[in-house]
Short mmCIF file of C-alpha atoms in Angstrom, two decimals:
data_model
loop_
_atom_site.label_atom_id
_atom_site.label_comp_id
_atom_site.label_asym_id
_atom_site.label_seq_id
_atom_site.Cartn_x
_atom_site.Cartn_y
_atom_site.Cartn_z
CA LYS A 1 106.00 -14.21 12.83
CA ASN A 2 104.92 -15.90 9.59
CA GLU A 3 101.20 -16.45 9.13
CA VAL A 4 101.86 -20.01 8.07
CA GLU A 5 104.59 -22.03 9.85
CA GLN A 6 105.86 -25.45 9.07
CA SER A 7 107.82 -27.95 11.10
CA PRO A 8 110.32 -29.44 10.84
CA GLN A 9 112.26 -27.28 8.34
CA ASN A 10 114.36 -30.30 7.34
CA LEU A 11 113.69 -33.94 7.82
CA THR A 12 115.78 -37.02 7.05
CA ALA A 13 114.29 -40.43 7.11
CA GLN A 14 115.08 -44.01 6.27
CA GLU A 15 113.16 -45.65 3.55
CA GLY A 16 110.04 -47.32 4.91
CA GLU A 17 109.59 -44.82 7.76
CA PHE A 18 106.29 -43.07 8.63
CA ILE A 19 106.69 -39.32 8.07
CA THR A 20 104.68 -36.37 9.48
CA ILE A 21 105.06 -32.74 8.43
CA ASN A 22 103.07 -30.18 10.37
CA CYS A 23 101.60 -26.79 9.35
CA SER A 24 100.13 -24.18 11.78
CA TYR A 25 98.51 -21.04 10.70
CA SER A 26 97.45 -17.94 12.54
CA VAL A 27 94.78 -16.59 10.16
CA GLY A 28 91.29 -17.47 9.11
CA ILE A 29 91.28 -19.62 6.04
CA SER A 30 88.93 -21.04 3.40
CA ALA A 31 91.18 -23.84 2.39
CA LEU A 32 94.74 -25.25 2.67
CA HIS A 33 96.96 -26.69 -0.07
CA TRP A 34 99.80 -29.18 0.35
CA LEU A 35 102.25 -28.92 -2.44
CA GLN A 36 105.29 -30.93 -3.44
CA GLN A 37 108.24 -29.25 -5.07
CA HIS A 38 110.57 -31.48 -6.91
CA PRO A 39 114.35 -30.94 -6.96
CA GLY A 40 114.03 -29.58 -10.52
CA GLY A 41 111.56 -26.96 -9.37
CA GLY A 42 108.23 -28.21 -10.54
CA ILE A 43 105.37 -28.07 -8.14
CA VAL A 44 102.58 -30.65 -7.73
CA SER A 45 99.41 -29.95 -5.82
CA LEU A 46 98.91 -32.99 -3.53
CA PHE A 47 95.86 -31.94 -1.60
CA MET A 48 93.55 -29.15 -1.07
CA LEU A 49 91.34 -29.47 1.97
CA SER A 50 89.15 -27.33 4.17
CA SER A 51 88.08 -30.00 6.72
CA GLY A 52 88.72 -33.52 7.80
CA LYS A 53 91.01 -35.86 6.06
CA LYS A 54 92.09 -36.84 2.58
CA LYS A 55 94.00 -39.78 1.41
CA HIS A 56 95.84 -40.51 -1.88
CA GLY A 57 98.03 -43.56 -2.17
CA ARG A 58 100.63 -43.37 0.58
CA LEU A 59 99.79 -39.74 1.48
CA ILE A 60 97.31 -38.57 4.00
CA ALA A 61 96.45 -34.97 4.91
CA THR A 62 94.44 -33.85 7.85
CA ILE A 63 93.35 -30.48 8.97
CA ASN A 64 91.77 -29.23 12.32
CA ILE A 65 90.20 -25.84 11.59
CA GLN A 66 89.53 -25.09 15.26
CA GLU A 67 93.23 -25.55 16.21
CA LYS A 68 94.37 -24.02 12.93
CA HIS A 69 96.68 -27.00 12.18
CA SER A 70 97.19 -29.40 9.35
CA SER A 71 99.46 -32.46 8.94
CA LEU A 72 100.80 -34.27 5.95
CA HIS A 73 101.68 -37.91 6.62
CA ILE A 74 103.70 -40.28 4.18
CA THR A 75 103.49 -43.94 4.87
CA ALA A 76 106.15 -46.34 3.83
CA SER A 77 108.48 -43.54 2.67
CA HIS A 78 110.55 -43.98 -0.38
CA PRO A 79 113.62 -42.10 -1.72
CA ARG A 80 111.44 -40.77 -4.56
CA ASP A 81 109.43 -38.83 -1.88
CA SER A 82 112.50 -36.73 -1.32
CA ALA A 83 111.22 -33.08 -2.19
CA VAL A 84 110.24 -29.84 -0.48
CA TYR A 85 106.73 -29.99 0.92
CA ILE A 86 104.91 -26.63 1.17
CA CYS A 87 101.86 -25.86 3.08
CA ALA A 88 99.79 -22.86 1.53
CA VAL A 89 96.52 -21.34 2.66
CA TYR A 90 93.85 -19.33 1.12
CA LYS A 91 93.12 -16.58 3.66
CA GLU A 92 89.66 -15.50 4.09
CA THR A 93 90.72 -11.96 3.36
CA SER A 94 92.87 -12.55 0.37
CA GLY A 95 90.61 -14.06 -2.14
CA SER A 96 92.49 -16.31 -4.60
CA ARG A 97 95.98 -15.44 -3.32
CA LEU A 98 97.94 -18.24 -1.55
CA THR A 99 100.02 -17.51 1.53
CA PHE A 100 102.97 -20.00 1.67
CA GLY A 101 104.82 -21.64 4.53
CA GLU A 102 108.62 -21.79 4.22
CA GLY A 103 108.64 -25.48 3.15
CA THR A 104 109.95 -28.68 4.63
CA GLN A 105 112.94 -30.22 2.89
CA LEU A 106 112.45 -34.13 3.11
CA THR A 107 115.23 -36.45 2.29
CA VAL A 108 114.55 -40.18 2.37
CA ASN A 109 117.59 -42.38 2.30
CA PRO A 110 117.62 -45.94 0.88
CA GLY B 1 94.54 -34.31 -12.92
CA ALA B 2 94.79 -30.77 -14.25
CA VAL B 3 98.01 -30.13 -16.21
CA VAL B 4 99.86 -26.76 -16.63
CA SER B 5 102.58 -26.51 -19.17
CA GLN B 6 105.29 -23.92 -18.87
CA HIS B 7 107.83 -23.20 -21.60
CA PRO B 8 110.69 -22.83 -21.81
CA SER B 9 112.04 -24.67 -18.81
CA TRP B 10 115.51 -23.02 -18.93
CA VAL B 11 116.74 -19.92 -20.67
CA ILE B 12 120.24 -18.39 -20.71
CA CYS B 13 120.55 -15.11 -22.57
CA LYS B 14 122.46 -11.84 -22.65
CA SER B 15 121.77 -8.80 -20.65
CA GLY B 16 119.40 -6.48 -22.41
CA THR B 17 117.47 -9.25 -24.09
CA SER B 18 113.66 -9.66 -23.61
CA VAL B 19 112.45 -13.16 -22.55
CA LYS B 20 108.93 -14.56 -22.96
CA ILE B 21 107.69 -17.33 -20.84
CA GLU B 22 104.46 -19.13 -21.68
CA CYS B 23 102.00 -20.88 -19.33
CA ARG B 24 99.29 -23.06 -20.75
CA SER B 25 96.41 -25.00 -19.14
CA LEU B 26 96.18 -28.14 -21.20
CA ASP B 27 92.87 -29.65 -20.04
CA PHE B 28 90.92 -26.99 -18.29
CA GLN B 29 89.99 -23.32 -18.82
CA ALA B 30 92.17 -21.07 -16.50
CA THR B 31 90.10 -18.08 -15.44
CA THR B 32 93.01 -16.89 -13.31
CA MET B 33 96.73 -17.42 -13.70
CA PHE B 34 99.47 -16.53 -11.15
CA TRP B 35 103.14 -15.74 -11.76
CA TYR B 36 105.57 -16.44 -8.99
CA ARG B 37 109.32 -15.85 -8.53
CA GLN B 38 111.48 -17.98 -6.41
CA PHE B 39 114.92 -17.31 -5.12
CA PRO B 40 117.09 -20.28 -3.91
CA LYS B 41 116.04 -21.84 -0.59
CA GLN B 42 113.09 -19.42 -0.43
CA SER B 43 109.41 -19.68 -0.76
CA LEU B 44 107.31 -18.59 -3.67
CA MET B 45 106.82 -14.90 -4.12
CA LEU B 46 103.70 -13.81 -5.99
CA MET B 47 104.45 -11.32 -8.73
CA ALA B 48 101.13 -10.81 -10.36
CA THR B 49 97.60 -12.27 -10.81
CA SER B 50 95.98 -12.16 -14.25
CA ASN B 51 92.44 -12.80 -15.29
CA GLU B 52 91.55 -13.61 -18.88
CA GLY B 53 90.92 -10.65 -20.96
CA SER B 54 91.75 -8.03 -18.26
CA LYS B 55 94.96 -6.28 -17.14
CA ALA B 56 97.05 -8.14 -14.52
CA THR B 57 97.19 -7.06 -10.90
CA TYR B 58 100.82 -6.68 -9.82
CA GLU B 59 101.99 -7.02 -6.26
CA GLN B 60 103.70 -4.19 -4.44
CA GLY B 61 107.30 -3.66 -5.65
CA VAL B 62 106.93 -5.61 -9.04
CA GLU B 63 107.51 -3.35 -11.92
CA LYS B 64 104.74 -3.55 -14.46
CA ASP B 65 106.86 -2.37 -17.34
CA LYS B 66 109.64 -4.82 -16.48
CA PHE B 67 107.39 -7.81 -16.19
CA LEU B 68 104.77 -7.71 -18.88
CA ILE B 69 101.85 -10.20 -18.35
CA ASN B 70 99.36 -11.07 -21.04
CA HIS B 71 96.41 -13.45 -20.53
CA ALA B 72 94.76 -13.28 -23.90
CA SER B 73 92.93 -16.61 -23.69
CA LEU B 74 91.52 -18.99 -21.18
CA THR B 75 94.44 -21.40 -21.73
CA LEU B 76 97.34 -19.12 -22.21
CA SER B 77 99.26 -16.48 -20.22
CA THR B 78 102.61 -15.10 -20.89
CA LEU B 79 105.23 -13.29 -18.82
CA THR B 80 107.84 -11.15 -20.68
CA VAL B 81 110.76 -10.00 -18.84
CA THR B 82 111.88 -6.93 -20.78
CA SER B 83 115.46 -5.81 -21.12
CA ALA B 84 116.57 -8.48 -18.67
CA HIS B 85 119.59 -7.92 -16.42
CA PRO B 86 121.56 -10.29 -14.08
CA GLU B 87 119.41 -9.32 -11.12
CA ASP B 88 116.38 -10.70 -12.96
CA SER B 89 117.95 -14.16 -12.89
CA SER B 90 115.59 -16.43 -10.91
CA PHE B 91 113.13 -19.24 -11.09
CA TYR B 92 109.82 -18.24 -12.31
CA ILE B 93 106.79 -20.43 -12.03
CA CYS B 94 103.11 -20.05 -13.11
CA SER B 95 99.90 -21.54 -11.80
CA ALA B 96 96.45 -21.67 -13.06
CA ARG B 97 92.99 -21.93 -11.52
CA GLY B 98 89.72 -22.71 -13.16
CA GLY B 99 86.17 -21.86 -12.04
CA SER B 100 84.88 -18.78 -10.36
CA TYR B 101 85.31 -19.60 -6.72
CA SER B 102 88.38 -18.12 -5.03
CA ASN B 103 89.36 -21.26 -3.22
CA GLN B 104 89.61 -23.52 -6.30
CA PRO B 105 92.83 -25.38 -6.32
CA GLN B 106 95.83 -23.94 -8.12
CA HIS B 107 97.80 -26.15 -10.58
CA PHE B 108 101.39 -25.29 -11.11
CA GLY B 109 103.79 -25.46 -14.07
CA ASP B 110 107.30 -26.93 -13.90
CA GLY B 111 108.97 -23.55 -13.85
CA THR B 112 111.45 -21.56 -15.94
CA ARG B 113 115.03 -21.14 -14.75
CA LEU B 114 116.22 -17.76 -16.15
CA SER B 115 119.89 -16.93 -16.20
CA ILE B 116 121.02 -13.58 -17.51
CA LEU B 117 124.66 -13.20 -18.32
#
């Protein structure tokens, strides 16, 4: 079993829909990253959080440390949001190394 | 936000050639840089961690003599794939982290797609 699991693995939505991607982890962490990998391969760090909630534009990330769970929400989704979204954690025992989830492939159709 | 520049973005070369990939932090000092390899449809696999001015720490199974990493300054790290062979073809991506705390955010480059003929 992976230490970081994401669901769903694949997600197809219509433009304008509200999207949620989930991340569960089974280890103690100091922080969690949400990353976006574009079709060309480049990776953008969307959020790093260790508690509560963060918002940037149409993106919202939440984390519940007690439940070991984080969610990434996209409001009013757009075709340009199509990408792979990756959850990655800093394990308490691994210093600066990130442990990655398998990613969620999001496709938003016009 | 912080910008990491990776160059080149795409390389095609003959078997036996050595290929150098550069990773630069443009607007911050990168105390630590990370090199990853990614196969199609798979997650990122950490190859090595480098701290400025010291030798890189390689992950188990990664050949040090094959993948040479240099982190000579706080803004530049290089990965050299020596005597590359077709099995080295992959997507390589770097990230950089500033500061001294282990959970500082990592900022990623756009990656290098390496094809060895």
